[in-house]
Coordinates of C-alpha atoms in Angstrom, one line a residue:
X374 CA 27.6 -72.2 -16.7
X375 CA 25.4 -74.8 -18.0
X376 CA 22.6 -75.5 -15.3
X377 CA 21.5 -78.6 -17.6
X378 CA 18.1 -78.0 -17.1
X379 CA 16.4 -76.3 -20.2
X380 CA 12.9 -77.1 -20.7
X381 CA 12.3 -78.7 -17.2
X382 CA 8.6 -77.6 -15.8
X383 CA 8.8 -76.1 -12.1
X384 CA 6.7 -74.1 -9.8
X385 CA 7.2 -71.3 -7.9
X386 CA 5.1 -70.0 -4.8
X387 CA 4.9 -66.3 -4.0
X388 CA 6.3 -65.7 -6.8
X389 CA 4.9 -62.2 -7.6
X390 CA 7.9 -60.5 -6.4
X391 CA 10.6 -60.6 -2.9
X392 CA 12.3 -64.1 -2.9
X393 CA 9.8 -66.2 -4.8
X394 CA 10.3 -63.7 -8.0
X395 CA 14.0 -64.1 -7.4
X396 CA 13.7 -67.6 -8.0
X397 CA 11.4 -67.6 -11.1
X398 CA 13.6 -64.9 -13.1
X399 CA 16.8 -67.0 -12.1
X400 CA 14.8 -70.4 -13.5
X401 CA 13.4 -68.5 -16.4
X402 CA 16.8 -67.8 -17.6
X403 CA 18.3 -70.9 -17.4
X404 CA 15.2 -72.1 -19.8
X405 CA 12.6 -73.6 -17.5
X406 CA 9.4 -73.3 -18.2
X407 CA 7.8 -72.2 -15.1
X408 CA 4.9 -71.7 -13.4
X409 CA 4.6 -69.0 -10.4
X410 CA 2.4 -68.6 -8.3
X411 CA 0.1 -65.7 -6.0
X412 CA -2.8 -64.9 -4.0
X413 CA -3.3 -61.6 -6.4
X414 CA -3.8 -61.4 -10.2
X415 CA -2.8 -58.2 -10.6
X416 CA 0.9 -58.1 -9.5
X417 CA 1.4 -61.8 -10.3
X418 CA 0.1 -60.8 -14.0
X419 CA 2.8 -58.0 -14.1
X420 CA 5.1 -60.5 -13.0
X421 CA 5.0 -63.0 -15.4
X422 CA 4.6 -60.2 -17.9
X423 CA 7.9 -59.1 -16.9
X424 CA 9.4 -62.9 -16.8
X425 CA 8.0 -63.3 -20.3
X426 CA 9.7 -60.8 -21.8
X427 CA 13.6 -61.4 -20.4
X428 CA 13.1 -64.5 -22.7
X429 CA 14.6 -67.9 -21.4
X430 CA 12.0 -70.3 -20.7
X431 CA 7.8 -70.1 -21.2
X432 CA 6.4 -68.2 -18.0
X433 CA 2.7 -69.0 -17.4
X434 CA 0.7 -68.2 -13.8
X435 CA -2.3 -68.9 -11.7
X436 CA -3.9 -66.8 -8.8
X437 CA -3.8 -68.8 -5.7
X438 CA -3.1 -69.4 -2.1
X439 CA -0.8 -72.5 -1.6
X440 CA -2.1 -72.9 1.6
X441 CA -6.1 -73.8 1.1
X442 CA -6.1 -77.5 -0.1
X443 CA -8.6 -74.9 -3.5
X444 CA -5.7 -73.4 -4.3
X445 CA -3.5 -75.9 -4.6
X446 CA -6.1 -78.0 -6.4
X447 CA -6.1 -75.0 -8.3
X448 CA -2.6 -75.0 -9.5
X449 CA -2.7 -79.3 -10.1
X450 CA -6.0 -78.2 -12.3
X451 CA -3.9 -76.3 -14.4
X452 CA -0.4 -78.3 -14.4
X453 CA 0.3 -81.4 -12.9
X454 CA 4.1 -82.9 -13.5
X455 CA 6.4 -80.6 -12.0
X456 CA 10.6 -81.7 -11.9
X457 CA 11.3 -78.6 -9.6
X458 CA 9.4 -77.2 -6.6
X459 CA 10.2 -74.0 -4.9
X460 CA 7.7 -73.3 -1.9
X461 CA 7.5 -70.1 -0.3
X462 CA 4.9 -68.5 1.8
X463 CA 5.3 -65.4 3.8
X464 CA 6.1 -65.4 7.6
X465 CA 3.5 -64.9 10.7
X466 CA 3.3 -61.9 12.6
X467 CA 5.7 -61.8 15.4
X468 CA 4.0 -61.4 18.8
X469 CA 4.1 -63.1 22.5
X470 CA 3.2 -66.2 22.8
X471 CA 1.2 -66.0 25.8
X472 CA -1.4 -64.2 23.2
X473 CA -1.5 -67.0 20.4
X474 CA -4.5 -70.1 20.8
X475 CA -5.0 -72.4 19.2
X476 CA -5.7 -71.1 15.7
X477 CA -3.2 -68.8 15.7
X478 CA -0.8 -71.5 15.8
X479 CA -2.9 -74.4 13.1
X480 CA -2.9 -71.2 10.8
X481 CA 0.8 -71.1 11.2
X482 CA 1.8 -74.4 10.4
X483 CA -0.3 -74.5 7.8
X484 CA 1.2 -71.8 5.7
X485 CA 4.7 -72.7 7.0
X486 CA 4.5 -76.6 6.9
X487 CA 1.7 -77.9 6.1
X488 CA 1.1 -76.5 2.6
X489 CA 4.5 -77.0 1.4
X490 CA 4.0 -80.7 2.9
X491 CA 1.0 -81.1 0.6
X492 CA 2.9 -79.8 -2.4
X493 CA 6.1 -82.3 -2.1
X494 CA 3.3 -84.8 -1.7
X495 CA 1.5 -84.4 -5.0
X496 CA 5.1 -84.0 -6.9
X497 CA 7.5 -86.4 -5.2
X498 CA 6.8 -89.5 -6.5
X499 CA 6.2 -88.3 -10.4
X500 CA 9.2 -87.1 -9.2
X501 CA 10.9 -90.2 -8.2
X502 CA 8.9 -92.1 -11.6
X503 CA 11.2 -89.9 -14.0
X504 CA 14.2 -90.0 -12.3
X505 CA 14.2 -86.1 -11.8
X506 CA 13.6 -83.8 -9.2
X507 CA 14.2 -80.6 -7.3
X508 CA 12.7 -79.0 -4.2
X509 CA 13.6 -76.2 -2.6
X510 CA 12.2 -74.3 0.4
X511 CA 12.6 -70.9 1.2
X512 CA 12.4 -70.6 5.0
X513 CA 14.6 -68.3 7.0
X514 CA 17.9 -67.9 8.9
X515 CA 15.4 -67.9 12.4
X516 CA 15.1 -71.6 12.1
X517 CA 19.2 -71.9 12.6
X518 CA 19.6 -68.9 14.8
X519 CA 15.7 -68.4 16.9
X520 CA 14.7 -64.3 17.4
X521 CA 12.5 -63.7 20.2
X522 CA 9.1 -63.0 19.5
X523 CA 9.8 -65.1 15.9
X524 CA 7.8 -68.5 17.8
X525 CA 4.9 -68.3 14.7
X526 CA 7.4 -68.9 11.8
X527 CA 10.0 -70.6 13.4
X528 CA 7.9 -73.4 15.0
X529 CA 6.5 -73.5 11.9
X530 CA 9.4 -73.6 9.9
X531 CA 11.0 -75.9 12.0
X532 CA 8.7 -78.7 11.7
X533 CA 9.5 -78.6 7.8
X534 CA 12.8 -78.6 8.1
X535 CA 12.6 -81.6 10.0
X536 CA 9.9 -83.3 7.6
X537 CA 13.0 -82.6 4.8
X538 CA 15.7 -84.2 6.3
X539 CA 13.8 -87.5 6.7
X540 CA 12.0 -87.6 3.8
X541 CA 15.3 -86.4 1.4
X542 CA 17.4 -89.2 2.4
X543 CA 14.2 -91.8 0.6
X544 CA 14.5 -89.5 -2.2
X545 CA 17.9 -88.9 -3.4
X546 CA 19.0 -93.0 -4.9
X547 CA 15.8 -91.6 -7.6
X548 CA 17.5 -88.4 -8.6
X549 CA 15.2 -86.0 -6.4
X550 CA 16.7 -84.0 -3.7
X551 CA 15.6 -81.8 -1.4
X552 CA 16.9 -78.8 0.6
X553 CA 15.9 -75.7 2.2
X554 CA 17.3 -72.5 1.6
X555 CA 17.4 -69.9 4.9
X556 CA 17.5 -66.0 3.9
X557 CA 18.9 -63.7 6.7
X558 CA 17.8 -59.8 5.8
X559 CA 17.4 -59.2 1.9
X560 CA 16.6 -56.2 0.4
X561 CA 12.9 -56.8 -0.6
X562 CA 9.3 -54.7 0.4
X563 CA 8.8 -57.1 3.6
X564 CA 12.1 -55.9 4.5
X565 CA 11.0 -51.9 3.9
X566 CA 8.1 -52.2 5.8
X567 CA 9.2 -54.4 8.6
X568 CA 11.7 -51.6 9.5
X569 CA 8.8 -49.1 8.9
X570 CA 6.8 -50.6 11.6
X571 CA 10.4 -51.1 13.3
X572 CA 10.9 -47.4 12.9
X573 CA 7.3 -46.6 14.0
X574 CA 7.2 -48.6 17.2
X575 CA 10.8 -46.8 18.3
X576 CA 10.2 -43.6 17.4
X577 CA 12.9 -42.7 15.4
X578 CA 13.0 -42.7 11.2
X579 CA 13.0 -45.8 8.5
X580 CA 16.4 -45.2 7.5
X581 CA 17.7 -44.9 11.4
X582 CA 16.2 -48.3 11.7
X583 CA 18.5 -50.1 8.8
X584 CA 21.3 -47.6 9.8
X585 CA 21.6 -49.7 13.4
X586 CA 21.2 -52.5 12.0
X587 CA 23.3 -52.1 9.1
X588 CA 26.3 -51.2 11.8
X589 CA 25.8 -54.8 13.2
X590 CA 25.6 -56.6 10.2
X591 CA 29.1 -58.2 9.0
X592 CA 28.5 -57.6 5.3
X593 CA 27.6 -54.1 6.3
X594 CA 24.5 -54.8 3.5
X595 CA 21.1 -56.4 2.5
X596 CA 21.4 -59.5 0.5
X597 CA 20.2 -58.8 -3.1
X598 CA 17.3 -60.9 -3.8
X599 CA 19.0 -62.2 -7.1
X600 CA 21.5 -63.5 -4.8
X601 CA 19.6 -65.9 -3.2
X602 CA 17.3 -66.5 -6.4
X603 CA 21.0 -67.6 -8.8
X604 CA 21.6 -70.0 -5.4
X605 CA 17.9 -71.0 -5.8
X606 CA 18.7 -71.8 -9.5
X607 CA 21.9 -73.7 -9.2
X608 CA 20.2 -75.6 -6.3
X609 CA 17.9 -77.3 -8.7
X610 CA 20.8 -77.7 -11.8
X611 CA 21.8 -81.3 -12.5
X612 CA 25.3 -80.3 -11.2
X613 CA 24.0 -80.5 -7.7
X614 CA 22.7 -83.9 -7.7
X615 CA 25.1 -84.7 -4.0
X616 CA 23.1 -81.5 -2.5
X617 CA 20.4 -83.2 -0.3
X618 CA 18.4 -83.0 2.9
X619 CA 20.6 -78.8 3.3
X620 CA 19.8 -76.5 5.3
X621 CA 21.5 -73.3 3.1
X622 CA 21.9 -70.6 4.8
X623 CA 22.2 -67.2 3.6
X624 CA 22.6 -64.5 5.7
X625 CA 26.2 -62.6 4.8
X626 CA 27.6 -64.3 7.8
X627 CA 25.3 -63.3 10.4
X628 CA 25.3 -66.2 12.4
X629 CA 27.9 -66.1 15.3
X630 CA 28.5 -70.0 15.2
X631 CA 30.7 -72.6 13.5
X632 CA 28.0 -75.2 12.6

């Protein structure tokens, strides 16, 4: 299927690895010119080289921390107008809310709620003026199915979810959609590190921790990053203009509810 976005300009955050890289990869393959962003320059440049080698759209990169105003300024000094924006930032660590002070909460809100909102604010009006725009926020399945101990992440991402729900209704008539992708467990380096930490806490091997999780998973496997990347690319396509203000859960059926 031709997604109809060849030549569009995209910003993809957290794109040096994992789900952000998968989204950038799918967009580049569709002929989108992509600016990828991550905090650490060496792996970011390596990711950009691999993306450019696959063919398709042009690839540029900027090492910047999008959770900080200075990092966002660096992005927009490089390029101002984008047709597609994919926001993505790792979640804060788990823990007991009794141990979180105000600064801990503010840090989580800046990373997982306020930074995406600032990126949206900087780009959405230009999208509406041009009559086309796609904004996709990679959040977490925990927004729909909260997990004990992930209160920082769930609280901040839920705030973003509520904000997007309101804004999306005011932009779609001008050709701009906003949606959220809610990944469950995907086979990424971050997931592997989480299992390693879990194994250490429980006194088992990482393989045992993984096996225990998969035994309870309806699909008996983890998601592949390219599955989420391809879904993101479709949401950015000309065919997805009537998908708006949605929270699209990708968890292999783990969520036990109906809605």
